[in-house]
């Protein structure tokens, strides 16, 4: 029987730079450089494995609806969107950062009900609901750091790595909502119908990053 075809959805952008070396270590090398190629589907050195290059926020959608069997995306994206529907067998230990609540240095919120600007609306709502604190959440698509500077919001919830972007804008981290890294996710149907090749890939990745995968 020929080996089942596996489609792996990768996040383009900063996670991709760390994903490709990881895949190379398990013998999966794209036939063209995804950073340069205009193709959105790439064949690889393994005839039964192909790669899709999509936005990080689209990876859960491809995997959930079977456009891809597996995917790589940030835990921040999964927390916000996927709600535990996808199998998440492996922390890939790349793309590290923290999801933080931040505000202007030395400033308390002006408003009785603080405003929080973020692209992580669901995660932010859940965080404040768990604390029993009423806030207004304002959806932004990027450059969250700007919002407190023009008093659009009192606080932001955003990703932080070095903290340089916060500092450059006079903001300080107040609390950490979550430690973030990139995760491997699997379509539940593929997990069953293509169990052998999916399991083989998960195990190979787990071995190369030196971790145990979930059973
Ligand atoms: O296209 P789409 O909007 O869906 O995604 P994107 O443009 O946000 O993609 P990209 O390539 O930026 O990748 C985002 C993913 O990378 C996130 O979902 C995280 O899982 C992961 N990641 C890891 C990060 C960072 N580290 C990070 N530092 N994503 C964003 N940042 C931002 C941070 O918010 C800050 O604005 O990078 C900036 C620099 O951080 P400092 O703290 O080092 O200054
Ligand atoms: Mg972007």
mmCIF file of C-alpha atoms and ligand atoms in Angstrom:
data_model
loop_
_atom_site.group_PDB
_atom_site.id
_atom_site.type_symbol
_atom_site.label_atom_id
_atom_site.label_comp_id
_atom_site.label_asym_id
_atom_site.label_seq_id
_atom_site.Cartn_x
_atom_site.Cartn_y
_atom_site.Cartn_z
ATOM 1 C CA UNK A 1 0.000 0.000 0.000
ATOM 2 C CA UNK A 2 1.453 3.444 -0.870
ATOM 3 C CA UNK A 3 2.196 5.694 2.081
ATOM 4 C CA UNK A 4 -0.650 8.163 2.827
ATOM 5 C CA UNK A 5 -0.099 11.742 1.658
ATOM 6 C CA UNK A 6 0.441 14.231 4.489
ATOM 7 C CA UNK A 7 -0.175 17.968 4.150
ATOM 8 C CA UNK A 8 1.500 20.199 6.707
ATOM 9 C CA UNK A 9 0.374 23.857 7.087
ATOM 10 C CA UNK A 10 3.239 26.094 8.184
ATOM 11 C CA UNK A 11 2.992 29.650 9.534
ATOM 12 C CA UNK A 12 4.795 32.088 7.296
ATOM 13 C CA UNK A 13 6.764 34.885 8.935
ATOM 14 C CA UNK A 14 8.899 34.619 12.014
ATOM 15 C CA UNK A 15 7.820 31.083 12.999
ATOM 16 C CA UNK A 16 8.754 29.747 9.553
ATOM 17 C CA UNK A 17 12.408 30.671 10.024
ATOM 18 C CA UNK A 18 12.596 28.353 13.019
ATOM 19 C CA UNK A 19 10.289 25.648 11.612
ATOM 20 C CA UNK A 20 12.346 24.912 8.486
ATOM 21 C CA UNK A 21 15.534 23.905 10.376
ATOM 22 C CA UNK A 22 13.413 21.677 12.632
ATOM 23 C CA UNK A 23 11.840 19.945 9.618
ATOM 24 C CA UNK A 24 15.269 19.588 8.001
ATOM 25 C CA UNK A 25 16.456 17.697 11.075
ATOM 26 C CA UNK A 26 13.750 15.070 10.481
ATOM 27 C CA UNK A 27 14.590 14.888 6.769
ATOM 28 C CA UNK A 28 11.862 17.142 5.364
ATOM 29 C CA UNK A 29 13.306 19.795 3.041
ATOM 30 C CA UNK A 30 11.085 21.849 0.710
ATOM 31 C CA UNK A 31 11.980 21.606 -2.983
ATOM 32 C CA UNK A 32 11.931 25.424 -3.185
ATOM 33 C CA UNK A 33 12.808 28.063 -0.592
ATOM 34 C CA UNK A 34 9.408 29.075 0.889
ATOM 35 C CA UNK A 35 10.744 32.519 1.797
ATOM 36 C CA UNK A 36 11.419 33.210 -1.899
ATOM 37 C CA UNK A 37 8.993 31.046 -3.821
ATOM 38 C CA UNK A 38 5.591 32.386 -4.790
ATOM 39 C CA UNK A 39 4.123 28.914 -4.664
ATOM 40 C CA UNK A 40 1.746 28.276 -1.786
ATOM 41 C CA UNK A 41 2.083 24.475 -1.952
ATOM 42 C CA UNK A 42 5.582 23.041 -1.842
ATOM 43 C CA UNK A 43 6.664 19.472 -2.430
ATOM 44 C CA UNK A 44 9.464 18.187 -0.230
ATOM 45 C CA UNK A 45 12.326 15.707 -0.147
ATOM 46 C CA UNK A 46 9.776 13.203 1.185
ATOM 47 C CA UNK A 47 7.388 12.305 -1.653
ATOM 48 C CA UNK A 48 4.410 11.774 0.694
ATOM 49 C CA UNK A 49 4.799 15.126 2.527
ATOM 50 C CA UNK A 50 3.839 18.544 1.134
ATOM 51 C CA UNK A 51 3.819 21.962 2.791
ATOM 52 C CA UNK A 52 1.292 24.803 2.716
ATOM 53 C CA UNK A 53 2.611 28.272 3.589
ATOM 54 C CA UNK A 54 -0.192 30.304 5.216
ATOM 55 C CA UNK A 55 -0.727 33.093 7.738
ATOM 56 C CA UNK A 56 -0.289 31.983 11.347
ATOM 57 C CA UNK A 57 -3.910 32.893 12.109
ATOM 58 C CA UNK A 58 -5.129 30.732 9.197
ATOM 59 C CA UNK A 59 -3.303 27.554 10.272
ATOM 60 C CA UNK A 60 -6.045 26.382 12.712
ATOM 61 C CA UNK A 61 -8.681 26.843 9.982
ATOM 62 C CA UNK A 62 -6.772 24.714 7.454
ATOM 63 C CA UNK A 63 -6.165 21.973 9.993
ATOM 64 C CA UNK A 64 -9.649 22.047 11.522
ATOM 65 C CA UNK A 65 -11.411 21.709 8.167
ATOM 66 C CA UNK A 66 -9.019 19.147 6.716
ATOM 67 C CA UNK A 67 -7.182 21.408 4.227
ATOM 68 C CA UNK A 68 -4.087 20.186 6.051
ATOM 69 C CA UNK A 69 -3.478 17.129 8.223
ATOM 70 C CA UNK A 70 -1.044 18.910 10.510
ATOM 71 C CA UNK A 71 -0.059 22.484 11.249
ATOM 72 C CA UNK A 72 2.444 24.660 13.049
ATOM 73 C CA UNK A 73 1.292 27.843 14.765
ATOM 74 C CA UNK A 74 1.715 29.875 17.939
ATOM 75 C CA UNK A 75 0.002 28.960 21.195
ATOM 76 C CA UNK A 76 -1.355 32.537 21.199
ATOM 77 C CA UNK A 77 -3.270 31.792 17.985
ATOM 78 C CA UNK A 78 -4.543 28.464 19.332
ATOM 79 C CA UNK A 79 -5.696 29.977 22.629
ATOM 80 C CA UNK A 80 -7.584 32.669 20.764
ATOM 81 C CA UNK A 81 -9.217 30.462 18.112
ATOM 82 C CA UNK A 82 -9.139 26.733 18.421
ATOM 83 C CA UNK A 83 -10.481 26.118 21.894
ATOM 84 C CA UNK A 84 -9.053 22.629 22.276
ATOM 85 C CA UNK A 85 -10.698 21.074 19.179
ATOM 86 C CA UNK A 86 -7.401 20.295 17.470
ATOM 87 C CA UNK A 87 -4.990 17.705 18.820
ATOM 88 C CA UNK A 88 -1.906 19.463 20.080
ATOM 89 C CA UNK A 89 0.611 16.669 20.603
ATOM 90 C CA UNK A 90 3.822 18.666 20.643
ATOM 91 C CA UNK A 91 5.373 21.869 21.942
ATOM 92 C CA UNK A 92 7.961 22.589 19.241
ATOM 93 C CA UNK A 93 9.942 24.860 21.585
ATOM 94 C CA UNK A 94 10.368 27.565 18.946
ATOM 95 C CA UNK A 95 8.787 31.009 18.565
ATOM 96 C CA UNK A 96 9.084 31.748 22.264
ATOM 97 C CA UNK A 97 7.492 34.879 23.690
ATOM 98 C CA UNK A 98 5.011 35.911 26.400
ATOM 99 C CA UNK A 99 1.458 37.206 26.143
ATOM 100 C CA UNK A 100 1.341 40.134 28.575
ATOM 101 C CA UNK A 101 -0.872 42.844 29.943
ATOM 102 C CA UNK A 102 0.999 46.142 29.605
ATOM 103 C CA UNK A 103 0.355 49.788 30.361
ATOM 104 C CA UNK A 104 2.059 53.169 30.571
ATOM 105 C CA UNK A 105 4.803 53.346 33.128
ATOM 106 C CA UNK A 106 3.589 54.839 36.422
ATOM 107 C CA UNK A 107 0.024 55.398 35.195
ATOM 108 C CA UNK A 108 -3.159 53.968 36.680
ATOM 109 C CA UNK A 109 -6.217 53.616 34.381
ATOM 110 C CA UNK A 110 -8.220 56.862 34.112
ATOM 111 C CA UNK A 111 -11.462 55.041 33.543
ATOM 112 C CA UNK A 112 -13.559 53.285 36.193
ATOM 113 C CA UNK A 113 -13.909 50.416 33.711
ATOM 114 C CA UNK A 114 -10.479 50.135 32.070
ATOM 115 C CA UNK A 115 -10.191 49.755 28.309
ATOM 116 C CA UNK A 116 -7.904 47.062 26.927
ATOM 117 C CA UNK A 117 -6.760 47.130 23.280
ATOM 118 C CA UNK A 118 -5.695 43.826 21.745
ATOM 119 C CA UNK A 119 -5.980 41.438 18.837
ATOM 120 C CA UNK A 120 -6.484 38.667 21.412
ATOM 121 C CA UNK A 121 -10.087 39.566 22.262
ATOM 122 C CA UNK A 122 -11.296 36.146 23.445
ATOM 123 C CA UNK A 123 -8.167 35.436 25.499
ATOM 124 C CA UNK A 124 -8.308 38.892 27.093
ATOM 125 C CA UNK A 125 -12.015 38.562 27.948
ATOM 126 C CA UNK A 126 -11.391 35.158 29.540
ATOM 127 C CA UNK A 127 -8.454 36.506 31.558
ATOM 128 C CA UNK A 128 -10.424 39.386 33.068
ATOM 129 C CA UNK A 129 -13.591 37.310 33.526
ATOM 130 C CA UNK A 130 -11.588 34.793 35.566
ATOM 131 C CA UNK A 131 -10.525 37.664 37.827
ATOM 132 C CA UNK A 132 -14.054 39.069 38.027
ATOM 133 C CA UNK A 133 -12.814 42.401 36.667
ATOM 134 C CA UNK A 134 -14.985 44.420 34.266
ATOM 135 C CA UNK A 135 -13.112 45.848 31.271
ATOM 136 C CA UNK A 136 -13.958 47.104 27.777
ATOM 137 C CA UNK A 137 -12.009 45.143 25.183
ATOM 138 C CA UNK A 138 -11.175 46.989 21.951
ATOM 139 C CA UNK A 139 -10.152 44.930 18.916
ATOM 140 C CA UNK A 140 -7.059 46.035 16.998
ATOM 141 C CA UNK A 141 -5.241 44.178 14.209
ATOM 142 C CA UNK A 142 -1.701 45.382 14.982
ATOM 143 C CA UNK A 143 0.544 47.999 16.613
ATOM 144 C CA UNK A 144 -1.297 47.640 19.910
ATOM 145 C CA UNK A 145 1.476 49.638 21.616
ATOM 146 C CA UNK A 146 0.058 52.817 20.106
ATOM 147 C CA UNK A 147 -3.332 52.611 21.836
ATOM 148 C CA UNK A 148 -2.301 53.704 25.375
ATOM 149 C CA UNK A 149 -0.161 56.538 23.981
ATOM 150 C CA UNK A 150 -3.172 58.285 22.444
ATOM 151 C CA UNK A 151 -5.486 57.202 25.279
ATOM 152 C CA UNK A 152 -7.484 54.887 23.049
ATOM 153 C CA UNK A 153 -6.981 52.347 25.836
ATOM 154 C CA UNK A 154 -5.552 52.121 29.350
ATOM 155 C CA UNK A 155 -3.885 48.771 28.774
ATOM 156 C CA UNK A 156 -2.917 46.410 25.960
ATOM 157 C CA UNK A 157 -2.607 42.652 25.748
ATOM 158 C CA UNK A 158 0.185 41.766 23.317
ATOM 159 C CA UNK A 159 3.142 39.495 22.700
ATOM 160 C CA UNK A 160 6.515 40.457 24.113
ATOM 161 C CA UNK A 161 9.883 38.930 23.399
ATOM 162 C CA UNK A 162 12.800 41.198 24.349
ATOM 163 C CA UNK A 163 10.511 43.970 25.643
ATOM 164 C CA UNK A 164 12.214 46.495 23.370
ATOM 165 C CA UNK A 165 9.000 47.462 21.589
ATOM 166 C CA UNK A 166 7.176 48.120 24.873
ATOM 167 C CA UNK A 167 10.099 50.130 26.260
ATOM 168 C CA UNK A 168 10.438 52.206 23.099
ATOM 169 C CA UNK A 169 6.830 53.287 23.621
ATOM 170 C CA UNK A 170 7.005 53.989 27.356
ATOM 171 C CA UNK A 171 5.051 50.860 28.269
ATOM 172 C CA UNK A 172 5.792 48.265 30.944
ATOM 173 C CA UNK A 173 4.572 44.685 31.339
ATOM 174 C CA UNK A 174 2.132 44.403 34.251
ATOM 175 C CA UNK A 175 1.220 40.699 34.187
ATOM 176 C CA UNK A 176 1.913 37.590 32.116
ATOM 177 C CA UNK A 177 -1.192 35.874 30.715
ATOM 178 C CA UNK A 178 0.712 32.978 29.119
ATOM 179 C CA UNK A 179 4.099 31.687 28.038
ATOM 180 C CA UNK A 180 3.936 31.199 24.256
ATOM 181 C CA UNK A 181 5.692 28.851 21.860
ATOM 182 C CA UNK A 182 4.822 27.236 18.531
ATOM 183 C CA UNK A 183 2.824 23.998 18.643
ATOM 184 C CA UNK A 184 2.214 21.117 16.275
ATOM 185 C CA UNK A 185 -1.519 20.575 15.762
ATOM 186 C CA UNK A 186 -3.273 17.644 14.097
ATOM 187 C CA UNK A 187 -6.655 17.260 12.429
ATOM 188 C CA UNK A 188 -8.608 14.721 14.551
ATOM 189 C CA UNK A 189 -9.773 12.729 11.494
ATOM 190 C CA UNK A 190 -6.215 12.528 10.109
ATOM 191 C CA UNK A 191 -5.032 11.358 13.505
ATOM 192 C CA UNK A 192 -7.286 8.319 13.057
ATOM 193 C CA UNK A 193 -7.237 7.634 9.308
ATOM 194 C CA UNK A 194 -3.533 8.397 8.752
ATOM 195 C CA UNK A 195 -2.357 7.331 12.154
ATOM 196 C CA UNK A 196 0.909 5.614 11.126
ATOM 197 C CA UNK A 197 2.491 8.458 9.096
ATOM 198 C CA UNK A 198 1.143 11.154 11.453
ATOM 199 C CA UNK A 199 2.492 9.284 14.466
ATOM 200 C CA UNK A 200 5.840 8.746 12.712
ATOM 201 C CA UNK A 201 6.193 12.479 12.035
ATOM 202 C CA UNK A 202 5.160 13.484 15.567
ATOM 203 C CA UNK A 203 7.609 10.984 17.062
ATOM 204 C CA UNK A 204 10.475 12.075 14.825
ATOM 205 C CA UNK A 205 9.909 15.727 15.748
ATOM 206 C CA UNK A 206 9.565 14.872 19.441
ATOM 207 C CA UNK A 207 12.831 12.969 19.323
ATOM 208 C CA UNK A 208 14.763 15.716 17.553
ATOM 209 C CA UNK A 209 13.640 18.397 20.007
ATOM 210 C CA UNK A 210 14.220 16.059 22.955
ATOM 211 C CA UNK A 211 10.739 15.897 24.404
ATOM 212 C CA UNK A 212 7.957 13.402 25.024
ATOM 213 C CA UNK A 213 4.867 13.870 22.841
ATOM 214 C CA UNK A 214 1.383 13.355 24.221
ATOM 215 C CA UNK A 215 0.125 9.758 23.833
HETATM 216 O O1 LIG B 1 -0.141 37.588 9.369
HETATM 217 P P1 LIG B 1 -0.689 37.529 10.770
HETATM 218 O O2 LIG B 1 -1.193 38.840 11.271
HETATM 219 O O3 LIG B 1 -1.625 36.365 10.975
HETATM 220 O O4 LIG B 1 0.565 37.173 11.689
HETATM 221 P P2 LIG B 1 1.795 38.104 12.094
HETATM 222 O O5 LIG B 1 2.092 39.116 11.053
HETATM 223 O O6 LIG B 1 1.579 38.552 13.487
HETATM 224 O O7 LIG B 1 2.951 36.987 12.002
HETATM 225 P P3 LIG B 1 4.434 36.995 12.562
HETATM 226 O O8 LIG B 1 5.323 36.524 11.475
HETATM 227 O O9 LIG B 1 4.745 38.256 13.290
HETATM 228 O O10 LIG B 1 4.342 35.790 13.634
HETATM 229 C C1 LIG B 1 3.496 35.891 14.705
HETATM 230 C C2 LIG B 1 3.696 34.719 15.629
HETATM 231 O O11 LIG B 1 5.053 34.614 16.043
HETATM 232 C C3 LIG B 1 2.879 34.917 16.886
HETATM 233 O O12 LIG B 1 1.584 34.378 16.723
HETATM 234 C C4 LIG B 1 3.708 34.225 17.979
HETATM 235 O O13 LIG B 1 3.282 32.888 18.121
HETATM 236 C C5 LIG B 1 5.147 34.271 17.419
HETATM 237 N N1 LIG B 1 5.993 35.303 18.081
HETATM 238 C C6 LIG B 1 7.100 35.041 18.804
HETATM 239 C C7 LIG B 1 5.859 36.640 18.034
HETATM 240 C C8 LIG B 1 6.907 37.199 18.788
HETATM 241 N N2 LIG B 1 7.675 36.175 19.250
HETATM 242 C C9 LIG B 1 7.030 38.646 18.907
HETATM 243 N N3 LIG B 1 7.968 39.157 19.545
HETATM 244 N N4 LIG B 1 4.946 37.440 17.438
HETATM 245 C C10 LIG B 1 5.068 38.777 17.545
HETATM 246 N N5 LIG B 1 6.072 39.410 18.264
HETATM 247 C C11 LIG B 1 6.067 40.891 18.228
HETATM 248 C C12 LIG B 1 5.810 41.611 19.551
HETATM 249 O O14 LIG B 1 4.428 41.725 19.768
HETATM 250 C C13 LIG B 1 6.469 42.972 19.295
HETATM 251 O O15 LIG B 1 5.563 43.850 18.661
HETATM 252 O O16 LIG B 1 7.332 41.339 17.830
HETATM 253 C C14 LIG B 1 7.586 42.644 18.297
HETATM 254 C C15 LIG B 1 8.977 42.657 18.874
HETATM 255 O O17 LIG B 1 9.022 42.099 20.180
HETATM 256 P P4 LIG B 1 10.050 42.620 21.279
HETATM 257 O O18 LIG B 1 9.411 42.372 22.631
HETATM 258 O O19 LIG B 1 11.284 41.763 21.099
HETATM 259 O O20 LIG B 1 10.326 44.059 21.009
HETATM 260 MG MG1 LIG B 2 1.146 40.622 10.246
#
